[in-house]
Amino acid sequence: MAAAGAPDGMEEPGMDTEAETTVATEAPARPLSCAEAEAAAGAAVEDSCAARGHLQPAPAQPPGDPAAQASVSNGEDAGGGAGRELVDLKIIWNKTKHDVKFPLDSTGSELKQKIHSITGLPPAMQKVMYKGLVPEDKTLREIKVTSGAKIMVVGSTINDVLAVNTPKDAAQQDAKAEENKKEPLCRQKQHRKVLDKGKPEDVMPSVKGVQERLPTVPLSGMYNKSGGKVRLTFKLEQDQLWIGTKERTEKLPMGSIKNVVSEPIEGHEDYHMMAFQLGPTEASYYWVYWVPTQYVDAIKDTVLGKWQYF
């Protein structure tokens, strides 16, 4: 006996809908076109970047950006001062001041190279002074240069130096030739009358066999040709030699002094007699007696300079 229900060959209501739903659910997805795939990938990237945007590193400074460069102070030593103790100097040349920082353990020779880079003066044409001529082989620390020190530089162009110093060289050669022909200066009558007075009681002490830089005080207690007391003051900042007596003080530009001669005093070799040639002949010599021997070379170097020609 057939059960009650739909007639044979007829489907129950709802069967078509269930079948269609099952088919729609299990049907494989349609492949995406190229344009649709690209759009979907782009959206995913944008979502990821948006989520991590606050974690992105800042862009690097481009090479050569001034903000990324370390600044170098004006006047920093050209040889590099990193890790070296620097001292502030005032380089004064031709009435112009240059403020520079320079390593305290650099030598006088290295300082001349620095001055060359600032002023254009070749090292061989420079007279560099700090309480006397600055030795090329000693460091600024050794000669006790302090911060804020004034370094005086005297120098001229090669043409000026040749014009001024050629007559000096000729005068020196003539003076040496004349000295070789004559008896020792200290035995000559004109000098004997001064030397016979004996050594002045207030003359400065001498140190035989030693060369020293010029003292910071005037050289005093000496005699001049007339037997009067005389003192020598070296005004390095003005490039002048002051010859002072009780009556007056002569202020002489060092460039005007043609020559300097000296000779040890017999029996007192730790003192010299010295003359400054102020004119073209020997008659212009200004004589000074009882100059301590340790200062003789420093006086000659300071007045005449150690010029070299290229």
Protein backbone atom coordinates (compact mmCIF):
# COMPACT_ATOMS: atom_id res chain seq x y z
CA MET A 1 0.00 0.00 0.00
CA ALA A 2 1.44 3.26 -1.02
CA ALA A 3 2.10 5.85 1.65
CA ALA A 4 0.25 9.08 1.40
CA GLY A 5 2.32 11.80 -0.12
CA ALA A 6 3.15 13.33 -3.38
CA PRO A 7 2.22 11.46 -6.44
CA ASP A 8 4.94 9.43 -8.11
CA GLY A 9 7.09 11.48 -10.41
CA MET A 10 6.50 14.71 -8.47
CA GLU A 11 9.01 16.34 -6.09
CA GLU A 12 8.06 17.67 -2.77
CA PRO A 13 7.98 21.41 -2.38
CA GLY A 14 11.30 22.94 -1.33
CA MET A 15 13.50 20.30 -2.84
CA ASP A 16 14.55 22.52 -5.74
CA THR A 17 15.52 25.35 -3.39
CA GLU A 18 17.62 23.09 -1.13
CA ALA A 19 19.38 21.58 -4.09
CA GLU A 20 20.10 24.96 -5.60
CA THR A 21 21.47 26.23 -2.28
CA THR A 22 23.74 23.22 -1.91
CA VAL A 23 25.01 23.60 -5.43
CA ALA A 24 25.62 27.34 -4.96
CA THR A 25 27.55 26.78 -1.72
CA GLU A 26 29.78 24.03 -2.96
CA ALA A 27 30.45 25.51 -6.40
CA PRO A 28 34.11 26.59 -6.81
CA ALA A 29 34.82 30.36 -6.88
CA ARG A 30 35.13 32.02 -10.23
CA PRO A 31 38.79 32.85 -11.10
CA LEU A 32 39.59 36.61 -10.72
CA SER A 33 40.61 38.63 -13.69
CA CYS A 34 44.10 40.29 -13.70
CA ALA A 35 42.67 43.73 -12.95
CA GLU A 36 40.64 42.41 -10.03
CA ALA A 37 43.68 40.56 -8.56
CA GLU A 38 45.86 43.66 -8.70
CA ALA A 39 43.19 45.79 -7.05
CA ALA A 40 42.80 43.27 -4.24
CA ALA A 41 46.57 43.08 -3.62
CA GLY A 42 46.88 46.87 -3.55
CA ALA A 43 44.14 47.18 -0.99
CA ALA A 44 45.87 44.65 1.24
CA VAL A 45 49.16 46.55 1.08
CA GLU A 46 47.47 49.85 1.89
CA ASP A 47 45.75 48.30 4.90
CA SER A 48 49.07 46.87 6.15
CA CYS A 49 50.94 50.17 5.72
CA ALA A 50 48.19 52.11 7.41
CA ALA A 51 48.41 49.79 10.40
CA ARG A 52 52.20 50.13 10.66
CA GLY A 53 52.60 53.75 9.53
CA HIS A 54 53.72 55.03 12.94
CA LEU A 55 56.55 52.48 13.00
CA GLN A 56 58.21 53.63 9.76
CA PRO A 57 61.80 54.99 10.35
CA ALA A 58 62.49 58.65 9.53
CA PRO A 59 64.12 59.21 6.14
CA ALA A 60 67.93 59.34 6.32
CA GLN A 61 69.73 62.67 5.86
CA PRO A 62 70.93 62.93 2.26
CA PRO A 63 74.69 63.01 1.83
CA GLY A 64 76.05 66.55 1.99
CA ASP A 65 73.09 67.87 4.01
CA PRO A 66 74.50 70.81 6.05
CA ALA A 67 72.50 69.66 9.09
CA ALA A 68 74.39 66.36 9.06
CA GLN A 69 77.82 67.95 8.74
CA ALA A 70 80.01 68.68 11.81
CA SER A 71 80.95 72.35 11.93
CA VAL A 72 84.63 73.35 12.11
CA SER A 73 85.52 76.49 14.05
CA ASN A 74 87.43 79.19 12.25
CA GLY A 75 91.11 79.03 13.09
CA GLU A 76 91.19 75.36 14.05
CA ASP A 77 94.66 73.97 13.58
CA ALA A 78 95.09 72.63 10.03
CA GLY A 79 96.85 69.52 11.28
CA GLY A 80 93.84 68.43 13.31
CA GLY A 81 93.33 69.27 16.97
CA ALA A 82 91.13 66.31 17.96
CA GLY A 83 92.28 64.97 21.30
CA ARG A 84 95.01 67.62 21.64
CA GLU A 85 95.06 70.49 24.11
CA LEU A 86 94.47 73.76 22.25
CA VAL A 87 95.46 77.28 23.24
CA ASP A 88 93.89 80.55 22.05
CA LEU A 89 96.42 82.80 20.28
CA LYS A 90 96.32 86.28 18.82
CA ILE A 91 98.57 86.35 15.76
CA ILE A 92 99.50 89.98 15.04
CA TRP A 93 101.07 90.86 11.71
CA ASN A 94 101.06 94.12 9.79
CA LYS A 95 98.65 95.68 12.36
CA THR A 96 96.14 92.89 11.74
CA LYS A 97 95.03 90.44 14.45
CA HIS A 98 94.09 86.83 13.74
CA ASP A 99 92.41 84.78 16.48
CA VAL A 100 93.33 81.11 16.16
CA LYS A 101 93.30 77.93 18.23
CA PHE A 102 96.52 75.94 18.05
CA PRO A 103 97.80 72.73 19.74
CA LEU A 104 99.88 73.59 22.80
CA ASP A 105 102.32 70.75 22.05
CA SER A 106 103.10 71.96 18.50
CA THR A 107 106.55 73.37 17.75
CA GLY A 108 107.58 76.84 16.67
CA SER A 109 108.19 75.43 13.18
CA GLU A 110 104.59 74.17 13.00
CA LEU A 111 103.37 77.56 14.23
CA LYS A 112 105.21 79.21 11.33
CA GLN A 113 103.38 76.90 8.91
CA LYS A 114 100.08 77.98 10.48
CA ILE A 115 101.04 81.65 10.16
CA HIS A 116 101.94 80.99 6.52
CA SER A 117 98.43 79.64 5.89
CA ILE A 118 96.91 82.76 7.50
CA THR A 119 99.13 85.58 6.21
CA GLY A 120 100.83 84.11 3.13
CA LEU A 121 104.28 84.87 4.58
CA PRO A 122 106.73 82.00 3.88
CA PRO A 123 108.10 80.52 7.14
CA ALA A 124 111.67 81.49 6.22
CA MET A 125 110.59 85.13 5.97
CA GLN A 126 108.96 85.25 9.40
CA LYS A 127 110.29 86.55 12.69
CA VAL A 128 107.86 85.08 15.24
CA MET A 129 108.15 86.57 18.72
CA TYR A 130 106.78 85.74 22.13
CA LYS A 131 109.04 87.14 24.84
CA GLY A 132 111.82 86.94 22.26
CA LEU A 133 112.18 84.86 19.12
CA VAL A 134 110.13 81.65 19.21
CA PRO A 135 112.49 78.63 18.83
CA GLU A 136 111.48 76.38 15.95
CA ASP A 137 112.40 73.17 17.77
CA LYS A 138 110.50 73.82 21.01
CA THR A 139 106.81 73.45 21.71
CA LEU A 140 104.52 76.25 22.82
CA ARG A 141 104.15 74.45 26.14
CA GLU A 142 107.92 74.44 26.65
CA ILE A 143 108.19 78.22 26.17
CA LYS A 144 105.19 78.70 28.48
CA VAL A 145 102.68 80.13 26.01
CA THR A 146 99.35 80.72 27.75
CA SER A 147 95.81 81.14 26.45
CA GLY A 148 95.22 84.61 25.03
CA ALA A 149 98.94 85.13 24.30
CA LYS A 150 99.92 87.65 21.64
CA ILE A 151 102.26 86.27 18.99
CA MET A 152 104.04 89.06 17.10
CA VAL A 153 105.04 88.36 13.51
CA VAL A 154 107.45 90.56 11.57
CA GLY A 155 107.96 89.90 7.89
CA SER A 156 107.96 91.50 4.48
CA THR A 157 107.72 90.45 0.87
CA ILE A 158 110.79 88.91 -0.70
CA ASN A 159 111.42 92.07 -2.75
CA ASP A 160 111.36 94.29 0.34
CA VAL A 161 113.66 91.95 2.21
CA LEU A 162 116.18 91.85 -0.63
CA ALA A 163 116.16 95.64 -0.91
CA VAL A 164 116.70 96.15 2.82
CA ASN A 165 119.07 93.29 3.65
CA THR A 166 121.45 93.26 0.70
CA PRO A 167 123.26 96.37 2.01
CA LYS A 168 123.36 94.73 5.45
CA ASP A 169 125.07 91.64 4.04
CA ALA A 170 127.63 93.78 2.24
CA ALA A 171 128.22 95.82 5.40
CA GLN A 172 128.70 92.66 7.46
CA GLN A 173 131.27 91.31 5.03
CA ASP A 174 133.15 94.61 4.98
CA ALA A 175 133.08 94.82 8.76
CA LYS A 176 134.43 91.28 9.13
CA ALA A 177 137.23 92.00 6.66
CA GLU A 178 138.21 95.09 8.59
CA GLU A 179 138.11 93.24 11.90
CA ASN A 180 140.50 90.60 10.57
CA LYS A 181 143.04 93.29 9.67
CA LYS A 182 142.92 95.07 13.01
CA GLU A 183 143.99 94.20 16.51
CA PRO A 184 141.29 93.05 18.95
CA LEU A 185 138.75 95.76 19.60
CA CYS A 186 139.17 95.68 23.35
CA ARG A 187 142.87 96.66 22.94
CA GLN A 188 142.15 99.73 20.88
CA LYS A 189 142.65 103.04 22.66
CA GLN A 190 139.12 104.32 22.09
CA HIS A 191 137.67 101.27 23.86
CA ARG A 192 140.39 100.85 26.43
CA LYS A 193 139.48 104.08 28.20
CA VAL A 194 135.98 102.72 28.87
CA LEU A 195 137.00 99.17 29.73
CA ASP A 196 139.67 100.39 32.14
CA LYS A 197 136.88 101.69 34.37
CA GLY A 198 136.22 98.05 35.20
CA LYS A 199 133.02 96.06 35.30
CA PRO A 200 130.00 98.09 36.49
CA GLU A 201 128.73 97.04 39.90
CA ASP A 202 125.11 96.92 38.75
CA VAL A 203 125.72 95.05 35.49
CA MET A 204 123.42 92.07 34.89
CA PRO A 205 124.88 88.62 35.74
CA SER A 206 126.44 86.62 32.92
CA VAL A 207 126.41 82.89 32.18
CA LYS A 208 129.35 81.74 30.07
CA GLY A 209 128.78 79.03 27.46
CA VAL A 210 124.98 79.41 27.49
CA GLN A 211 122.64 81.04 24.97
CA GLU A 212 119.41 82.47 26.31
CA ARG A 213 116.42 84.29 24.89
CA LEU A 214 116.09 88.00 25.56
CA PRO A 215 114.87 88.78 29.06
CA THR A 216 111.48 90.42 29.54
CA VAL A 217 113.16 93.39 31.26
CA PRO A 218 115.63 95.89 29.72
CA LEU A 219 119.32 94.98 29.66
CA SER A 220 120.85 97.52 32.04
CA GLY A 221 124.00 98.40 33.97
CA MET A 222 126.19 98.71 30.83
CA TYR A 223 128.43 101.56 29.61
CA ASN A 224 128.33 103.47 26.31
CA LYS A 225 131.32 105.00 24.50
CA SER A 226 131.38 108.08 26.73
CA GLY A 227 131.39 105.94 29.87
CA GLY A 228 127.78 106.74 30.78
CA LYS A 229 125.27 104.15 31.85
CA VAL A 230 123.09 102.70 29.08
CA ARG A 231 120.21 100.23 28.85
CA LEU A 232 118.76 98.33 25.88
CA THR A 233 115.01 97.75 25.59
CA PHE A 234 113.66 95.52 22.81
CA LYS A 235 110.14 96.59 21.82
CA LEU A 236 109.23 93.52 19.78
CA GLU A 237 105.62 94.54 19.17
CA GLN A 238 106.91 97.75 17.49
CA ASP A 239 110.02 96.15 15.95
CA GLN A 240 112.15 98.79 17.67
CA LEU A 241 115.31 98.94 19.78
CA TRP A 242 115.33 101.63 22.47
CA ILE A 243 118.78 102.82 23.61
CA GLY A 244 118.34 104.70 26.84
CA THR A 245 120.72 106.89 28.83
CA LYS A 246 120.25 109.27 31.72
CA GLU A 247 119.72 112.13 29.28
CA ARG A 248 117.57 110.60 26.51
CA THR A 249 116.13 107.51 24.83
CA GLU A 250 116.70 106.78 21.14
CA LYS A 251 113.94 104.73 19.52
CA LEU A 252 115.44 102.94 16.51
CA PRO A 253 113.51 100.79 13.99
CA MET A 254 115.33 97.48 13.82
CA GLY A 255 115.23 97.64 10.03
CA SER A 256 117.37 100.80 10.13
CA ILE A 257 120.25 99.05 11.94
CA LYS A 258 122.72 97.98 9.25
CA ASN A 259 124.88 95.64 11.28
CA VAL A 260 125.70 94.34 14.77
CA VAL A 261 129.24 93.39 15.80
CA SER A 262 130.52 92.03 19.09
CA GLU A 263 133.69 90.74 20.72
CA PRO A 264 134.45 89.15 24.11
CA ILE A 265 136.27 91.38 26.55
CA GLU A 266 139.74 90.02 27.31
CA GLY A 267 139.95 88.72 30.85
CA HIS A 268 136.16 88.86 31.13
CA GLU A 269 135.04 86.56 28.30
CA ASP A 270 131.60 86.15 29.88
CA TYR A 271 130.89 89.74 28.78
CA HIS A 272 131.04 91.34 25.33
CA MET A 273 131.45 94.76 23.83
CA MET A 274 128.85 95.30 21.11
CA ALA A 275 128.16 97.92 18.43
CA PHE A 276 125.04 98.78 16.43
CA GLN A 277 125.74 100.31 13.01
CA LEU A 278 123.24 103.14 12.56
CA GLY A 279 124.67 104.59 9.34
CA PRO A 280 126.74 103.63 6.29
CA THR A 281 130.21 103.82 7.94
CA GLU A 282 131.98 102.68 11.08
CA ALA A 283 131.71 106.20 12.44
CA SER A 284 128.01 105.49 13.01
CA TYR A 285 128.66 102.58 15.39
CA TYR A 286 126.96 102.93 18.77
CA TRP A 287 129.10 101.04 21.27
CA VAL A 288 127.80 99.24 24.35
CA TYR A 289 130.17 97.59 26.87
CA TRP A 290 129.65 94.71 29.33
CA VAL A 291 126.83 92.91 27.52
CA PRO A 292 126.20 89.50 29.21
CA THR A 293 127.41 86.82 26.81
CA GLN A 294 124.28 84.65 27.07
CA TYR A 295 122.21 87.36 25.33
CA VAL A 296 124.60 88.24 22.49
CA ASP A 297 123.21 85.81 19.89
CA ALA A 298 119.61 86.63 20.83
CA ILE A 299 120.30 90.36 20.32
CA LYS A 300 121.81 89.76 16.88
CA ASP A 301 119.01 87.44 15.79
CA THR A 302 116.32 89.84 17.00
CA VAL A 303 117.81 92.93 15.35
CA LEU A 304 119.02 91.40 12.08
CA GLY A 305 116.75 88.36 11.78
CA LYS A 306 117.62 84.98 10.24
CA TRP A 307 116.59 85.65 6.65
CA GLN A 308 116.93 82.99 4.00
CA TYR A 309 116.62 83.39 0.26
CA PHE A 310 114.82 81.03 -2.13
